[in-house]
Amino acid sequence: MAATETSTGEAGQETTTAPADPTDDLVSTHHTITAAGGELSYTATTGRIVLREEVITDGKFDGLKAKAEVHLTSYVVDSTEPRPVTFAFNGGPGSASVWLHLGVLGPRRVLSGDTGALAAPPYGLADNPETLLAESDLVFIDPVSTGYSRAVNGGEPADFHGYQRDIESVGEVIRLWTSRNGRWMSPKYLAGESYGTLRAAALAEHLQDKHGLYLNGLLLISSVLDMGTIRFTEGNDLPHVLYLPTYAAIAHHHGKHGDRPLPEVLEEAEKFASGDYAWALSRGARLPAFERADVIRRTAELTGLSEDYVDRANLRIEHLRFFTELLRSERRTVGRMDGRFVGWEPDAVGERMTDDPSVSGIIGAYSAAINHYLRQELDYANDLPYALLSNRVQPWSYKEFEGSSVSVVDKLGAAMRTNPHLRVHVAAGYTDGATPYYAAEHVLARLPIPEELRANIDVRYYPAGHMMYVHEPSRVQQSADLAEFIRQGG
């Protein structure tokens, strides 16, 4: 950690010198857990490592300059056998890795409860016998300005708050850890959630091109690889189409489809969304009145909204409006991250909800758990606030995509074509209103890869939301699915 040095001059005046060069402050502890296959003994290492960049002055190498201190937590099983290693991070941008860390992958997990049965403060932690550590060593990375990660004293945090610099900095953490721990010959995976899936896909190409570091697989949880599929911008009808099956799934959860099975509802919603509904939106004022009336009726039936609302919305249901409208008659809202959650609004006629109950319902448990766990169980002390969700990264820079949609579909395609052994696991929640499952399907179907590489893609679905592991049956199944994916890849 960096410190500013002071000294007293000849006249007794105190002067301030440049900050001391920061150093790594990693702490290691040893633990055991009973997981799949028996007892695991492992070393947990947590703390901040210093990222440095090469400095070229007047065309000459001028050493390495510290730019950021990045917090990570690694778990390495005590074993003489070669093991895979998985680097994991969440998204946001602005999210720490706590969700994947204590939600599903790590050896300890938070007891947050679930919708309708949320845990009460001060919450709790428990061993995670389904931890992915049984199959792979784990490294959780908090990007700059999240968790305990920060720019160095005197540095510019905004330098890291953008697409390209984020890729470069997280990629450098992966390179450093791999080199320092002698893991270049280990099978390597990236696990990302939400924006972390976009980061992971871009990193696959970046690590190949810059460092010759080829991956065995990507674990994309609640995937978004093309922002154009989820951004409700003027003239872009695609999100309206791709969100409709998610609206139907959420409506089904809240009893709007009676006793119809969810698969039956989703099959109808998908067929309608990509067929008559997409056609109707494309026609605009050319759509005959009788056809419009039929589309209004079918949209209302699937989404659980009134025909009057669908009509006044001009057939186009924006997602935040949907979450606010679906249960308005009950003076309730539904969650964006997970439409199974419900909340209250002080203004029952508001256009958009002011709080996402699927975030506020669990963030307290995750915050308590990570702050307790790092200090009391992993012996790492840092007086900085651990930033679970940081607004400091905004505005996030996408300058590389000026004039075009933010998409890494081309980069993932390039990475898979260059490395035909790269496998991709995609996990999708039916009630995820942030990254809808049908949008992920849409993107994967358009991935620019040869037909023979499509067998490298594995997609799994869960009856829950963005953090599907909050739902206990989904957590157990997802853990098994992730473990199977790693085992198949070696």
Short mmCIF file of C-alpha atoms in Angstrom, two decimals:
data_model
loop_
_atom_site.label_atom_id
_atom_site.label_comp_id
_atom_site.label_asym_id
_atom_site.label_seq_id
_atom_site.Cartn_x
_atom_site.Cartn_y
_atom_site.Cartn_z
CA MET A 1 0.00 0.00 0.00
CA ALA A 2 1.29 3.47 -0.87
CA ALA A 3 2.15 6.06 1.78
CA THR A 4 3.09 9.72 1.50
CA GLU A 5 6.39 10.53 3.20
CA THR A 6 7.03 13.80 5.07
CA SER A 7 10.25 15.35 6.36
CA THR A 8 11.32 18.49 8.24
CA GLY A 9 13.61 20.93 6.44
CA GLU A 10 16.37 23.13 7.91
CA ALA A 11 13.91 25.89 8.74
CA GLY A 12 11.67 23.42 10.58
CA GLN A 13 9.10 23.45 7.80
CA GLU A 14 7.44 20.20 6.95
CA THR A 15 7.72 19.20 3.29
CA THR A 16 5.87 16.51 1.42
CA THR A 17 7.63 14.12 -0.91
CA ALA A 18 6.22 11.85 -3.59
CA PRO A 19 4.20 8.84 -2.43
CA ALA A 20 6.21 5.72 -1.69
CA ASP A 21 6.07 3.10 -4.40
CA PRO A 22 3.16 0.75 -3.59
CA THR A 23 3.81 -2.93 -2.93
CA ASP A 24 1.70 -6.07 -2.97
CA ASP A 25 0.01 -6.84 0.37
CA LEU A 26 -1.12 -10.43 -0.14
CA VAL A 27 -2.05 -12.62 2.84
CA SER A 28 -2.32 -16.42 2.73
CA THR A 29 -4.27 -18.76 5.00
CA HIS A 30 -4.89 -22.52 4.92
CA HIS A 31 -8.29 -24.22 5.04
CA THR A 32 -10.15 -27.48 4.44
CA ILE A 33 -13.63 -28.17 3.11
CA THR A 34 -15.65 -31.27 2.38
CA ALA A 35 -16.77 -30.99 -1.23
CA ALA A 36 -17.55 -33.27 -4.14
CA GLY A 37 -15.09 -36.15 -4.05
CA GLY A 38 -14.08 -35.72 -0.42
CA GLU A 39 -12.02 -33.33 1.67
CA LEU A 40 -10.10 -30.52 -0.02
CA SER A 41 -7.15 -28.76 1.59
CA TYR A 42 -6.45 -25.40 0.00
CA THR A 43 -4.59 -22.12 0.37
CA ALA A 44 -6.55 -18.89 0.17
CA THR A 45 -4.60 -15.78 -0.78
CA THR A 46 -6.15 -12.33 -0.78
CA GLY A 47 -4.95 -8.75 -1.03
CA ARG A 48 -3.88 -6.20 -3.60
CA ILE A 49 -1.26 -6.56 -6.30
CA VAL A 50 0.33 -3.57 -8.01
CA LEU A 51 -0.22 -3.16 -11.74
CA ARG A 52 2.69 -1.44 -13.47
CA GLU A 53 3.06 -0.22 -17.03
CA GLU A 54 6.15 0.19 -19.15
CA VAL A 55 7.21 3.83 -19.56
CA ILE A 56 8.84 4.99 -22.79
CA THR A 57 10.46 8.43 -22.60
CA ASP A 58 11.91 9.99 -25.75
CA GLY A 59 11.85 6.58 -27.37
CA LYS A 60 13.77 4.93 -24.50
CA PHE A 61 12.60 2.43 -21.91
CA ASP A 62 12.19 4.26 -18.62
CA GLY A 63 11.15 1.46 -16.29
CA LEU A 64 7.79 0.42 -14.89
CA LYS A 65 5.34 2.85 -13.33
CA ALA A 66 2.73 1.77 -10.78
CA LYS A 67 -0.77 2.55 -12.04
CA ALA A 68 -3.25 0.62 -9.90
CA GLU A 69 -3.61 -1.70 -6.92
CA VAL A 70 -6.00 -4.52 -7.79
CA HIS A 71 -7.64 -6.71 -5.19
CA LEU A 72 -7.95 -10.43 -5.82
CA THR A 73 -8.69 -13.60 -3.88
CA SER A 74 -7.31 -16.93 -5.02
CA TYR A 75 -7.94 -20.49 -3.90
CA VAL A 76 -5.36 -23.15 -4.76
CA VAL A 77 -5.88 -26.77 -3.74
CA ASP A 78 -2.92 -28.49 -2.12
CA SER A 79 -2.15 -30.98 -4.86
CA THR A 80 0.79 -32.28 -6.85
CA GLU A 81 -1.51 -33.03 -9.79
CA PRO A 82 -1.98 -30.37 -12.50
CA ARG A 83 -5.29 -28.57 -12.05
CA PRO A 84 -7.31 -26.09 -14.12
CA VAL A 85 -7.58 -22.49 -12.94
CA THR A 86 -10.61 -20.25 -13.40
CA PHE A 87 -10.40 -16.44 -13.29
CA ALA A 88 -13.73 -14.94 -12.26
CA PHE A 89 -15.25 -11.47 -12.19
CA ASN A 90 -18.67 -9.83 -12.23
CA GLY A 91 -19.79 -6.94 -14.39
CA GLY A 92 -21.64 -3.67 -13.95
CA PRO A 93 -19.49 -1.98 -15.07
CA GLY A 94 -18.72 -1.16 -11.46
CA SER A 95 -19.39 -4.48 -9.76
CA ALA A 96 -16.94 -6.34 -7.56
CA SER A 97 -16.58 -10.12 -7.90
CA VAL A 98 -18.39 -10.78 -4.60
CA TRP A 99 -21.51 -12.17 -6.30
CA LEU A 100 -19.82 -15.08 -8.06
CA HIS A 101 -17.32 -15.42 -5.21
CA LEU A 102 -19.79 -15.89 -2.34
CA GLY A 103 -22.86 -16.75 -4.39
CA VAL A 104 -21.89 -19.88 -6.30
CA LEU A 105 -18.20 -20.52 -7.09
CA GLY A 106 -16.15 -20.10 -3.91
CA PRO A 107 -15.63 -22.49 -0.97
CA ARG A 108 -17.76 -20.29 1.29
CA ARG A 109 -21.18 -18.91 0.41
CA VAL A 110 -23.49 -16.26 1.79
CA LEU A 111 -26.84 -17.22 3.28
CA SER A 112 -28.98 -14.49 1.75
CA GLY A 113 -32.26 -16.33 1.46
CA ASP A 114 -34.50 -15.93 -1.57
CA THR A 115 -37.58 -14.01 -2.59
CA GLY A 116 -40.34 -14.49 -0.05
CA ALA A 117 -37.88 -15.84 2.52
CA LEU A 118 -35.01 -13.34 2.68
CA ALA A 119 -32.50 -13.77 5.51
CA ALA A 120 -32.45 -11.17 8.29
CA PRO A 121 -29.38 -9.23 9.44
CA PRO A 122 -26.67 -10.01 10.42
CA TYR A 123 -26.95 -12.88 7.89
CA GLY A 124 -24.49 -15.76 7.71
CA LEU A 125 -21.82 -17.72 5.88
CA ALA A 126 -21.56 -21.45 5.31
CA ASP A 127 -19.28 -23.91 3.58
CA ASN A 128 -20.15 -24.47 -0.06
CA PRO A 129 -19.84 -28.21 -0.74
CA GLU A 130 -20.78 -27.53 -4.39
CA THR A 131 -17.84 -25.14 -4.86
CA LEU A 132 -16.14 -25.18 -8.25
CA LEU A 133 -12.86 -25.49 -6.32
CA ALA A 134 -13.43 -29.24 -6.45
CA GLU A 135 -12.68 -29.06 -10.18
CA SER A 136 -10.59 -25.91 -10.63
CA ASP A 137 -8.45 -23.51 -8.67
CA LEU A 138 -10.11 -20.10 -8.50
CA VAL A 139 -9.00 -16.47 -8.80
CA PHE A 140 -11.56 -13.70 -8.15
CA ILE A 141 -10.65 -10.28 -9.56
CA ASP A 142 -12.13 -6.91 -8.58
CA PRO A 143 -11.58 -4.41 -11.43
CA VAL A 144 -10.26 -0.93 -10.58
CA SER A 145 -12.65 1.12 -8.40
CA THR A 146 -14.54 -1.99 -7.26
CA GLY A 147 -13.93 -4.03 -4.12
CA TYR A 148 -10.64 -2.81 -2.64
CA SER A 149 -9.13 -2.07 -6.07
CA ARG A 150 -8.06 1.53 -6.67
CA ALA A 151 -5.79 3.64 -8.86
CA VAL A 152 -2.47 4.38 -7.13
CA ASN A 153 -2.04 7.49 -4.99
CA GLY A 154 -2.05 10.41 -7.42
CA GLY A 155 -3.32 8.25 -10.27
CA GLU A 156 -6.40 8.83 -12.42
CA PRO A 157 -9.18 6.28 -11.71
CA ALA A 158 -10.95 7.34 -14.92
CA ASP A 159 -8.01 5.89 -16.85
CA PHE A 160 -9.48 2.45 -16.06
CA HIS A 161 -13.17 3.27 -16.46
CA GLY A 162 -13.69 2.20 -20.03
CA TYR A 163 -13.93 -0.81 -22.29
CA GLN A 164 -10.35 -1.06 -23.56
CA ARG A 165 -8.47 -0.08 -20.40
CA ASP A 166 -10.62 -2.48 -18.41
CA ILE A 167 -9.71 -5.33 -20.77
CA GLU A 168 -6.02 -4.43 -20.56
CA SER A 169 -5.89 -4.14 -16.77
CA VAL A 170 -7.83 -7.33 -16.04
CA GLY A 171 -5.80 -9.11 -18.69
CA GLU A 172 -2.59 -7.97 -16.99
CA VAL A 173 -3.80 -9.35 -13.66
CA ILE A 174 -4.44 -12.71 -15.33
CA ARG A 175 -1.00 -12.70 -16.99
CA LEU A 176 0.77 -11.78 -13.77
CA TRP A 177 -1.01 -14.39 -11.65
CA THR A 178 -0.44 -17.09 -14.26
CA SER A 179 3.28 -16.28 -14.49
CA ARG A 180 3.95 -15.78 -10.78
CA ASN A 181 2.19 -19.02 -9.87
CA GLY A 182 3.69 -21.15 -12.62
CA ARG A 183 0.36 -21.92 -14.29
CA TRP A 184 1.06 -21.40 -17.98
CA MET A 185 0.64 -25.14 -18.51
CA SER A 186 -2.66 -25.34 -16.60
CA PRO A 187 -6.02 -25.44 -18.38
CA LYS A 188 -7.39 -21.90 -18.04
CA TYR A 189 -10.95 -20.59 -17.91
CA LEU A 190 -12.64 -17.23 -17.54
CA ALA A 191 -15.93 -16.92 -15.65
CA GLY A 192 -17.84 -13.68 -16.10
CA GLU A 193 -21.28 -12.50 -15.15
CA SER A 194 -23.33 -9.80 -16.92
CA TYR A 195 -20.91 -7.13 -18.29
CA GLY A 196 -18.30 -9.62 -17.15
CA THR A 197 -19.37 -11.85 -20.05
CA LEU A 198 -18.62 -9.06 -22.51
CA ARG A 199 -15.27 -8.59 -20.73
CA ALA A 200 -14.53 -12.33 -20.84
CA ALA A 201 -15.26 -12.63 -24.56
CA ALA A 202 -13.04 -9.65 -25.36
CA LEU A 203 -10.32 -10.99 -23.05
CA ALA A 204 -10.26 -14.32 -24.88
CA GLU A 205 -9.09 -12.52 -28.01
CA HIS A 206 -6.91 -10.00 -26.11
CA LEU A 207 -5.00 -12.68 -24.17
CA GLN A 208 -4.43 -14.68 -27.34
CA ASP A 209 -3.26 -11.73 -29.41
CA LYS A 210 -1.13 -9.89 -26.84
CA HIS A 211 0.30 -12.67 -24.69
CA GLY A 212 -0.23 -15.90 -26.62
CA LEU A 213 -2.32 -17.05 -23.65
CA TYR A 214 -4.92 -19.43 -25.04
CA LEU A 215 -7.92 -20.41 -22.95
CA ASN A 216 -9.75 -23.71 -22.62
CA GLY A 217 -13.12 -22.19 -21.95
CA LEU A 218 -15.41 -19.32 -21.06
CA LEU A 219 -18.17 -19.52 -18.46
CA LEU A 220 -20.65 -16.78 -19.44
CA ILE A 221 -23.27 -16.28 -16.75
CA SER A 222 -26.21 -14.01 -17.64
CA SER A 223 -24.62 -13.14 -20.93
CA VAL A 224 -24.62 -9.89 -22.89
CA LEU A 225 -22.21 -9.77 -25.82
CA ASP A 226 -24.04 -7.15 -27.89
CA MET A 227 -25.46 -4.13 -26.06
CA GLY A 228 -27.75 -3.44 -28.99
CA THR A 229 -29.85 -6.44 -27.96
CA ILE A 230 -30.76 -4.96 -24.56
CA ARG A 231 -30.69 -1.16 -24.99
CA PHE A 232 -34.06 0.42 -25.63
CA THR A 233 -32.95 3.25 -27.89
CA GLU A 234 -35.04 5.19 -30.38
CA GLY A 235 -35.59 3.20 -33.57
CA ASN A 236 -34.15 -0.05 -32.17
CA ASP A 237 -36.99 -2.58 -31.98
CA LEU A 238 -34.72 -5.57 -31.33
CA PRO A 239 -34.82 -5.36 -27.49
CA HIS A 240 -38.63 -5.29 -27.58
CA VAL A 241 -38.59 -8.56 -29.48
CA LEU A 242 -35.91 -10.25 -27.38
CA TYR A 243 -37.36 -9.23 -24.02
CA LEU A 244 -40.88 -10.51 -24.71
CA PRO A 245 -40.20 -14.14 -23.67
CA THR A 246 -38.68 -12.88 -20.41
CA TYR A 247 -41.78 -10.79 -19.76
CA ALA A 248 -43.82 -13.93 -20.31
CA ALA A 249 -41.66 -15.91 -17.87
CA ILE A 250 -42.02 -13.23 -15.19
CA ALA A 251 -45.76 -13.01 -15.79
CA HIS A 252 -45.95 -16.78 -15.47
CA HIS A 253 -44.14 -16.70 -12.12
CA HIS A 254 -46.69 -14.19 -10.82
CA GLY A 255 -49.67 -16.28 -11.85
CA LYS A 256 -50.68 -14.51 -15.04
CA HIS A 257 -50.76 -17.76 -17.05
CA GLY A 258 -52.82 -19.90 -14.74
CA ASP A 259 -51.68 -23.52 -14.61
CA ARG A 260 -49.96 -23.53 -18.00
CA PRO A 261 -46.46 -25.09 -17.82
CA LEU A 262 -43.62 -22.58 -18.21
CA PRO A 263 -42.05 -24.39 -21.23
CA GLU A 264 -45.36 -24.14 -23.07
CA VAL A 265 -45.63 -20.40 -22.36
CA LEU A 266 -42.03 -19.75 -23.42
CA GLU A 267 -42.41 -21.73 -26.65
CA GLU A 268 -45.42 -19.61 -27.59
CA ALA A 269 -43.69 -16.37 -26.57
CA GLU A 270 -40.55 -17.12 -28.58
CA LYS A 271 -42.49 -18.07 -31.69
CA PHE A 272 -44.68 -14.97 -31.44
CA ALA A 273 -41.78 -12.61 -30.62
CA SER A 274 -39.68 -13.61 -33.62
CA GLY A 275 -42.67 -13.99 -35.92
CA ASP A 276 -45.86 -11.94 -35.88
CA TYR A 277 -44.68 -9.52 -33.19
CA ALA A 278 -41.40 -8.63 -34.94
CA TRP A 279 -43.29 -8.31 -38.21
CA ALA A 280 -45.85 -5.97 -36.65
CA LEU A 281 -43.16 -3.71 -35.19
CA SER A 282 -41.40 -3.53 -38.54
CA ARG A 283 -44.60 -2.45 -40.31
CA GLY A 284 -45.20 0.69 -38.23
CA ALA A 285 -48.14 2.71 -39.61
CA ARG A 286 -48.46 0.19 -42.46
CA LEU A 287 -49.89 -2.40 -40.08
CA PRO A 288 -53.64 -2.83 -40.72
CA ALA A 289 -55.91 -2.06 -37.74
CA PHE A 290 -57.25 -5.62 -37.46
CA GLU A 291 -53.71 -7.06 -37.40
CA ARG A 292 -52.66 -4.49 -34.82
CA ALA A 293 -55.60 -5.43 -32.61
CA ASP A 294 -54.62 -9.10 -32.77
CA VAL A 295 -50.98 -8.34 -31.90
CA ILE A 296 -52.12 -6.17 -28.98
CA ARG A 297 -54.28 -9.01 -27.67
CA ARG A 298 -51.56 -11.64 -27.93
CA THR A 299 -48.88 -9.36 -26.45
CA ALA A 300 -51.14 -8.58 -23.49
CA GLU A 301 -51.90 -12.25 -22.91
CA LEU A 302 -48.23 -13.23 -22.90
CA THR A 303 -46.92 -10.33 -20.82
CA GLY A 304 -49.75 -10.11 -18.31
CA LEU A 305 -50.34 -6.45 -19.14
CA SER A 306 -53.65 -4.93 -20.18
CA GLU A 307 -54.51 -4.50 -23.83
CA ASP A 308 -55.03 -0.79 -23.18
CA TYR A 309 -51.48 -0.48 -21.84
CA VAL A 310 -49.95 -2.36 -24.79
CA ASP A 311 -51.93 -0.17 -27.19
CA ARG A 312 -50.83 3.06 -25.50
CA ALA A 313 -47.24 1.83 -25.49
CA ASN A 314 -47.49 1.44 -29.28
CA LEU A 315 -46.82 -2.30 -28.88
CA ARG A 316 -43.33 -1.57 -27.49
CA ILE A 317 -42.86 -2.55 -23.84
CA GLU A 318 -39.77 -0.94 -22.29
CA HIS A 319 -38.34 -3.15 -19.55
CA LEU A 320 -38.32 -0.75 -16.57
CA ARG A 321 -41.88 0.21 -17.40
CA PHE A 322 -42.84 -3.47 -17.48
CA PHE A 323 -41.36 -4.14 -14.04
CA THR A 324 -43.36 -1.20 -12.70
CA GLU A 325 -46.61 -2.00 -14.50
CA LEU A 326 -47.07 -5.77 -14.17
CA LEU A 327 -48.33 -5.76 -10.56
CA ARG A 328 -49.43 -2.13 -10.37
CA SER A 329 -52.97 -3.13 -9.36
CA GLU A 330 -51.42 -4.75 -6.27
CA ARG A 331 -49.24 -1.65 -5.65
CA ARG A 332 -46.16 -3.83 -6.16
CA THR A 333 -43.20 -3.84 -8.56
CA VAL A 334 -41.06 -6.74 -9.78
CA GLY A 335 -37.28 -6.95 -9.90
CA ARG A 336 -35.11 -6.16 -12.90
CA MET A 337 -32.27 -8.51 -11.98
CA ASP A 338 -34.80 -11.16 -11.04
CA GLY A 339 -38.48 -10.77 -11.84
CA ARG A 340 -39.44 -13.26 -9.12
CA PHE A 341 -38.77 -10.58 -6.49
CA VAL A 342 -41.44 -8.03 -5.59
CA GLY A 343 -41.19 -4.64 -3.91
CA TRP A 344 -43.22 -1.61 -2.87
CA GLU A 345 -43.20 1.86 -4.39
CA PRO A 346 -44.25 5.00 -2.50
CA ASP A 347 -45.89 6.31 -5.67
CA ALA A 348 -48.27 3.75 -7.14
CA VAL A 349 -48.74 5.79 -10.33
CA GLY A 350 -45.04 6.28 -11.14
CA GLU A 351 -43.79 5.40 -14.58
CA ARG A 352 -40.67 3.55 -13.43
CA MET A 353 -39.71 1.90 -10.17
CA THR A 354 -37.22 3.69 -7.94
CA ASP A 355 -35.71 0.52 -6.46
CA ASP A 356 -34.87 -2.93 -7.75
CA PRO A 357 -36.10 -5.33 -5.04
CA SER A 358 -33.97 -8.15 -6.42
CA VAL A 359 -30.84 -6.10 -5.62
CA SER A 360 -31.86 -4.35 -2.40
CA GLY A 361 -33.20 -7.65 -1.08
CA ILE A 362 -29.79 -9.37 -1.09
CA ILE A 363 -27.04 -6.72 -1.22
CA GLY A 364 -26.98 -6.35 2.58
CA ALA A 365 -26.22 -10.05 2.99
CA TYR A 366 -23.41 -9.97 0.41
CA SER A 367 -21.91 -6.81 1.90
CA ALA A 368 -21.89 -8.20 5.44
CA ALA A 369 -20.48 -11.51 4.24
CA ILE A 370 -17.54 -10.16 2.22
CA ASN A 371 -16.52 -7.59 4.82
CA HIS A 372 -16.59 -10.22 7.56
CA TYR A 373 -15.01 -12.97 5.48
CA LEU A 374 -11.96 -11.07 4.21
CA ARG A 375 -11.02 -9.72 7.65
CA GLN A 376 -12.06 -12.43 10.08
CA GLU A 377 -11.53 -15.59 8.03
CA LEU A 378 -8.85 -14.65 5.48
CA ASP A 379 -6.96 -12.24 7.79
CA TYR A 380 -6.85 -9.38 5.31
CA ALA A 381 -7.33 -5.89 6.75
CA ASN A 382 -7.98 -2.82 4.63
CA ASP A 383 -9.75 0.31 5.82
CA LEU A 384 -11.05 1.21 2.37
CA PRO A 385 -14.76 0.56 1.89
CA TYR A 386 -15.31 -2.61 -0.10
CA ALA A 387 -17.25 -1.32 -3.12
CA LEU A 388 -19.76 -3.99 -4.15
CA LEU A 389 -21.45 -1.74 -6.74
CA SER A 390 -19.54 1.44 -7.54
CA ASN A 391 -21.00 4.44 -9.35
CA ARG A 392 -17.53 5.96 -9.52
CA VAL A 393 -16.83 4.14 -12.77
CA GLN A 394 -19.50 6.19 -14.54
CA PRO A 395 -19.49 7.49 -17.16
CA TRP A 396 -17.97 4.32 -18.60
CA SER A 397 -16.11 4.98 -21.83
CA TYR A 398 -17.04 3.13 -25.01
CA LYS A 399 -15.02 5.42 -27.27
CA GLU A 400 -13.82 2.41 -29.25
CA PHE A 401 -17.39 1.90 -30.48
CA GLU A 402 -18.21 5.45 -31.47
CA GLY A 403 -20.88 5.34 -34.15
CA SER A 404 -21.58 1.63 -33.69
CA SER A 405 -23.18 -0.78 -31.24
CA VAL A 406 -21.08 -2.02 -28.33
CA SER A 407 -20.48 -5.63 -29.30
CA VAL A 408 -17.77 -8.26 -28.82
CA VAL A 409 -19.44 -10.89 -30.98
CA ASP A 410 -16.73 -10.46 -33.59
CA LYS A 411 -13.98 -10.88 -30.97
CA LEU A 412 -15.46 -14.06 -29.54
CA GLY A 413 -15.86 -15.42 -33.05
CA ALA A 414 -12.23 -14.57 -33.85
CA ALA A 415 -11.02 -16.19 -30.62
CA MET A 416 -12.93 -19.39 -31.36
CA ARG A 417 -11.77 -19.56 -34.96
CA THR A 418 -8.14 -19.04 -33.92
CA ASN A 419 -8.42 -21.47 -31.02
CA PRO A 420 -10.88 -24.20 -32.08
CA HIS A 421 -10.46 -25.84 -28.65
CA LEU A 422 -12.08 -22.87 -26.92
CA ARG A 423 -15.39 -24.00 -25.40
CA VAL A 424 -18.17 -21.67 -24.23
CA HIS A 425 -20.69 -22.32 -21.48
CA VAL A 426 -23.68 -19.95 -21.30
CA ALA A 427 -25.97 -19.82 -18.25
CA ALA A 428 -29.30 -18.02 -18.61
CA GLY A 429 -32.11 -17.28 -16.16
CA TYR A 430 -35.67 -17.17 -17.44
CA THR A 431 -36.69 -14.30 -15.11
CA ASP A 432 -33.54 -12.25 -15.73
CA GLY A 433 -34.74 -8.79 -16.78
CA ALA A 434 -31.23 -7.36 -17.18
CA THR A 435 -29.77 -9.78 -19.75
CA PRO A 436 -32.72 -11.74 -21.22
CA TYR A 437 -32.11 -15.32 -22.23
CA TYR A 438 -33.62 -14.91 -25.70
CA ALA A 439 -31.15 -12.12 -26.45
CA ALA A 440 -28.30 -14.50 -25.61
CA GLU A 441 -29.77 -17.07 -27.98
CA HIS A 442 -30.07 -14.39 -30.68
CA VAL A 443 -26.40 -13.47 -30.36
CA LEU A 444 -25.10 -17.04 -30.23
CA ALA A 445 -27.02 -17.91 -33.39
CA ARG A 446 -25.15 -15.11 -35.18
CA LEU A 447 -21.70 -15.89 -33.84
CA PRO A 448 -19.29 -15.83 -36.84
CA ILE A 449 -17.86 -19.33 -36.47
CA PRO A 450 -17.88 -22.39 -38.76
CA GLU A 451 -20.66 -24.87 -38.18
CA GLU A 452 -18.33 -27.49 -36.69
CA LEU A 453 -17.43 -25.14 -33.82
CA ARG A 454 -21.04 -24.73 -32.70
CA ALA A 455 -20.67 -27.98 -30.77
CA ASN A 456 -18.26 -26.05 -28.52
CA ILE A 457 -21.17 -23.99 -27.15
CA ASP A 458 -23.13 -25.29 -24.16
CA VAL A 459 -26.27 -23.40 -23.01
CA ARG A 460 -28.10 -24.08 -19.73
CA TYR A 461 -31.30 -22.49 -18.42
CA TYR A 462 -32.59 -21.88 -14.89
CA PRO A 463 -36.00 -20.85 -13.47
CA ALA A 464 -34.53 -17.78 -11.78
CA GLY A 465 -32.93 -14.44 -12.60
CA HIS A 466 -29.62 -12.68 -13.23
CA MET A 467 -27.97 -14.18 -10.15
CA MET A 468 -29.78 -17.46 -10.65
CA TYR A 469 -27.81 -18.99 -7.79
CA VAL A 470 -29.92 -16.99 -5.30
CA HIS A 471 -32.58 -19.63 -6.05
CA GLU A 472 -31.34 -22.70 -4.16
CA PRO A 473 -32.42 -25.42 -6.65
CA SER A 474 -30.86 -23.38 -9.46
CA ARG A 475 -27.64 -22.89 -7.45
CA VAL A 476 -27.22 -26.61 -6.91
CA GLN A 477 -27.96 -27.42 -10.56
CA GLN A 478 -25.76 -24.62 -11.87
CA SER A 479 -22.86 -25.76 -9.70
CA ALA A 480 -23.18 -29.24 -11.17
CA ASP A 481 -23.36 -27.84 -14.71
CA LEU A 482 -20.25 -25.70 -14.25
CA ALA A 483 -18.33 -28.60 -12.71
CA GLU A 484 -19.29 -30.85 -15.62
CA PHE A 485 -18.13 -28.23 -18.12
CA ILE A 486 -14.70 -27.97 -16.44
CA ARG A 487 -14.35 -31.76 -16.21
CA GLN A 488 -15.08 -32.15 -19.91
CA GLY A 489 -12.39 -29.62 -20.78
CA GLY A 490 -9.58 -31.09 -18.66
#
